[in-house]
Amino acid sequence: PMGSERMEMRKRQMSTAQETPGTAQAQHSTGNRGSNACCFCWCCCCSCSCLTVRNQDEERARRTSHELQAEGIPNCEESPAPTLEEVNAWAQSFDKLMLTPAGRNAFREFLRTEFSEENMLFWMACEELKQESNKSVIEEKARLIYEDYISILSPKEVSLDSRVREVINRNMLEPSQHTFDDAQLQIYTLMHRDSYPRFMNSAIYKDLLRSLSEKPMEA
């Protein structure tokens, strides 16, 4: 029967689309309805849920690629192991914690446990942007920072008030090293007031402090 033949054709087309998403996407862009074979209709429906999911996956992959290329932020900053004196200094002020790579690494590890690591990543990306002098590089990095941390569509969006967002939108008309200064300060303040006190009481900080305190005894 024709119905069973069509279903069999759709199954084969679905399998092909899943194995070669790039080819399927190209076919869709040229109007080939076979790329939309996961739908149970022959119309080219842009609101199709399966197409939406595929586009979201592609967007996440593109964002990750941009982040690695433009921000260049490693999983962990290179730094020597902190001394007991340094770790004690972190408890004196948030500024002292953020001043050293070892302090940022420890704090970032804690933020990861609270699912708010994007705050540190955004702050670090802004610091990196400030070091740039090439106009085209600045514009590209500013655009990627916006996509990764400011856009409401990003899973790593940081929490900013409407005033700061308006400032950023104006600044993005002509990006510079200081496009995100207001936002960076707001996120720094948020980490200071909200996350820093919990970090000081966390097992991550206490275990590190204890391990360094016990070293002289072991020697």
C-alpha positions as a printed NumPy array, in Angstrom:
array([[ 0.   ,  0.   ,  0.   ],
       [ 1.085,  3.58 , -0.635],
       [ 0.78 ,  4.503,  3.034],
       [ 3.295,  1.901,  4.183],
       [ 5.683,  2.848,  1.371],
       [ 5.589,  6.488,  2.413],
       [ 6.215,  5.612,  6.05 ],
       [ 9.177,  3.473,  5.02 ],
       [10.541,  6.337,  2.913],
       [10.193,  8.736,  5.846],
       [12.023,  6.346,  8.16 ],
       [14.92 ,  6.082,  5.715],
       [15.006,  9.865,  5.268],
       [14.911, 10.398,  9.041],
       [17.846,  8.028,  9.455],
       [19.769,  9.862,  6.753],
       [19.016, 13.257,  8.333],
       [20.231, 12.073, 11.725],
       [23.472, 10.635, 10.316],
       [24.303, 13.702,  8.23 ],
       [22.808, 16.786,  9.941],
       [24.973, 19.141,  7.902],
       [23.631, 17.713,  4.635],
       [20.074, 17.753,  5.919],
       [20.411, 21.386,  6.921],
       [21.773, 22.31 ,  3.499],
       [18.864, 20.553,  1.828],
       [16.407, 22.433,  4.018],
       [17.999, 25.79 ,  3.181],
       [17.605, 25.06 , -0.561],
       [13.968, 24.113, -0.139],
       [14.376, 20.342, -0.313],
       [11.535, 18.973,  1.755],
       [13.37 , 15.747,  2.412],
       [15.412, 17.517,  5.098],
       [12.238, 17.949,  7.099],
       [11.497, 14.241,  6.973],
       [11.24 , 14.002, 10.752],
       [ 7.895, 15.775, 10.433],
       [ 4.829, 13.72 ,  9.644],
       [ 3.913, 16.035,  6.823],
       [ 5.488, 17.108,  3.544],
       [ 5.292, 20.823,  4.229],
       [ 8.404, 22.815,  5.12 ],
       [ 7.305, 23.93 ,  8.579],
       [ 9.796, 26.262, 10.316],
       [ 7.989, 25.913, 13.62 ],
       [ 8.473, 22.156, 13.642],
       [ 9.673, 21.092, 17.091],
       [12.315, 18.709, 15.699],
       [13.816, 21.492, 13.578],
       [13.842, 23.807, 16.573],
       [15.741, 21.271, 18.672],
       [18.263, 20.708, 15.899],
       [18.818, 24.468, 15.489],
       [19.324, 24.834, 19.238],
       [21.944, 22.078, 19.214],
       [23.772, 23.742, 16.333],
       [23.636, 27.101, 18.115],
       [25.13 , 25.605, 21.28 ],
       [27.924, 24.01 , 19.264],
       [28.648, 27.303, 17.489],
       [28.666, 29.215, 20.766],
       [31.071, 26.768, 22.363],
       [33.398, 27.048, 19.383],
       [33.332, 30.848, 19.531],
       [33.954, 30.822, 23.235],
       [37.041, 28.64 , 22.911],
       [38.433, 30.654, 20.009],
       [37.726, 34.172, 21.216],
       [37.898, 34.066, 24.972],
       [40.715, 31.564, 25.273],
       [39.75 , 30.915, 28.882],
       [41.3  , 27.655, 30.101],
       [39.559, 25.297, 32.505],
       [41.91 , 26.584, 35.176],
       [44.302, 29.523, 35.243],
       [47.94 , 28.584, 35.521],
       [49.279, 29.523, 38.916],
       [51.606, 28.201, 41.593],
       [50.04 , 26.462, 44.557],
       [48.832, 29.039, 47.082],
       [50.65 , 29.465, 50.366],
       [48.973, 29.42 , 53.762],
       [49.547, 33.174, 53.996],
       [47.769, 33.755, 50.697],
       [44.796, 31.567, 51.599],
       [44.448, 33.367, 54.932],
       [44.529, 36.676, 53.046],
       [41.526, 35.609, 50.979],
       [39.441, 35.785, 54.136],
       [40.454, 39.422, 54.681],
       [38.756, 40.759, 51.573],
       [37.179, 39.715, 48.299],
       [39.631, 41.952, 46.451],
       [42.561, 39.905, 47.757],
       [40.85 , 36.694, 46.693],
       [40.281, 37.98 , 43.153],
       [43.772, 39.423, 42.882],
       [45.547, 36.081, 42.468],
       [44.993, 33.285, 39.903],
       [45.019, 30.691, 42.709],
       [42.281, 32.607, 44.509],
       [40.182, 32.911, 41.364],
       [40.65 , 29.206, 40.64 ],
       [39.457, 28.181, 44.101],
       [36.517, 30.584, 43.987],
       [35.621, 29.459, 40.484],
       [35.595, 25.85 , 41.669],
       [33.117, 26.862, 44.345],
       [30.941, 28.798, 41.889],
       [30.787, 25.699, 39.732],
       [29.168, 23.797, 42.612],
       [26.514, 26.531, 42.809],
       [25.977, 26.58 , 39.038],
       [27.053, 30.204, 38.788],
       [30.486, 29.831, 37.196],
       [29.331, 32.084, 34.348],
       [29.801, 35.073, 36.665],
       [33.527, 34.413, 36.923],
       [33.812, 33.528, 33.226],
       [32.129, 36.806, 32.288],
       [34.377, 38.803, 34.609],
       [37.47 , 37.111, 33.156],
       [36.294, 37.7  , 29.583],
       [35.876, 41.405, 30.366],
       [39.387, 41.543, 31.824],
       [40.738, 39.931, 28.673],
       [38.825, 42.376, 26.485],
       [40.48 , 45.29 , 28.29 ],
       [43.894, 44.016, 27.19 ],
       [43.022, 44.225, 23.483],
       [44.015, 47.137, 21.277],
       [43.074, 45.904, 17.794],
       [39.709, 47.388, 16.801],
       [38.48 , 44.394, 14.817],
       [39.472, 41.971, 17.598],
       [37.722, 44.154, 20.165],
       [34.525, 44.205, 18.11 ],
       [34.567, 40.439, 17.621],
       [35.252, 39.658, 21.282],
       [32.632, 42.153, 22.423],
       [30.066, 40.496, 20.164],
       [30.928, 37.043, 21.495],
       [30.793, 38.218, 25.118],
       [27.367, 39.664, 24.398],
       [26.16 , 36.407, 22.846],
       [27.602, 34.248, 25.624],
       [26.741, 36.236, 28.749],
       [24.312, 39.089, 27.963],
       [21.851, 37.629, 25.474],
       [18.65 , 36.297, 27.06 ],
       [18.955, 33.326, 24.7  ],
       [22.234, 32.188, 26.217],
       [22.265, 29.426, 28.859],
       [25.158, 31.328, 30.472],
       [23.338, 34.656, 30.756],
       [24.47 , 36.655, 33.797],
       [22.05 , 38.568, 35.991],
       [22.026, 42.291, 35.144],
       [19.495, 45.028, 35.765],
       [17.707, 46.86 , 32.955],
       [19.8  , 50.03 , 33.322],
       [23.061, 48.166, 32.736],
       [21.567, 46.284, 29.81 ],
       [20.558, 49.572, 28.196],
       [24.121, 50.874, 28.634],
       [25.524, 47.74 , 27.013],
       [23.123, 47.979, 24.079],
       [24.238, 51.561, 23.456],
       [27.896, 50.645, 23.805],
       [27.544, 47.772, 21.332],
       [26.89 , 50.302, 18.567],
       [30.616, 51.029, 18.75 ],
       [32.304, 48.399, 20.951],
       [35.425, 49.218, 22.923],
       [37.538, 47.677, 25.69 ],
       [35.139, 49.263, 28.193],
       [31.816, 48.21 , 26.652],
       [30.981, 45.973, 29.618],
       [32.544, 47.963, 32.464],
       [29.233, 48.658, 34.221],
       [28.121, 45.048, 33.837],
       [31.465, 43.732, 35.046],
       [31.25 , 45.889, 38.167],
       [27.705, 44.696, 38.853],
       [28.718, 41.034, 38.555],
       [31.813, 41.633, 40.698],
       [29.581, 43.192, 43.363],
       [27.133, 40.29 , 43.085],
       [29.889, 37.719, 43.615],
       [31.254, 39.759, 46.531],
       [27.969, 40.1  , 48.365],
       [26.299, 36.826, 47.471],
       [28.866, 34.097, 46.744],
       [31.984, 35.193, 48.617],
       [30.548, 34.759, 52.15 ],
       [29.394, 31.247, 51.278],
       [32.776, 30.435, 49.772],
       [34.503, 31.374, 53.008],
       [32.284, 28.864, 54.833],
       [32.549, 26.191, 52.166],
       [34.317, 22.853, 52.371],
       [36.462, 23.876, 49.397],
       [38.022, 26.774, 51.288],
       [38.188, 25.055, 54.67 ],
       [39.788, 21.902, 53.254],
       [42.402, 23.948, 51.418],
       [43.168, 25.954, 54.549],
       [43.422, 22.813, 56.653],
       [45.697, 21.02 , 54.193],
       [48.103, 23.96 , 54.128],
       [48.001, 24.32 , 57.93 ],
       [48.942, 20.663, 58.384],
       [51.94 , 20.723, 56.055],
       [54.497, 22.018, 58.608],
       [53.348, 19.302, 61.043],
       [53.967, 16.606, 58.418],
       [57.468, 17.944, 57.761]])
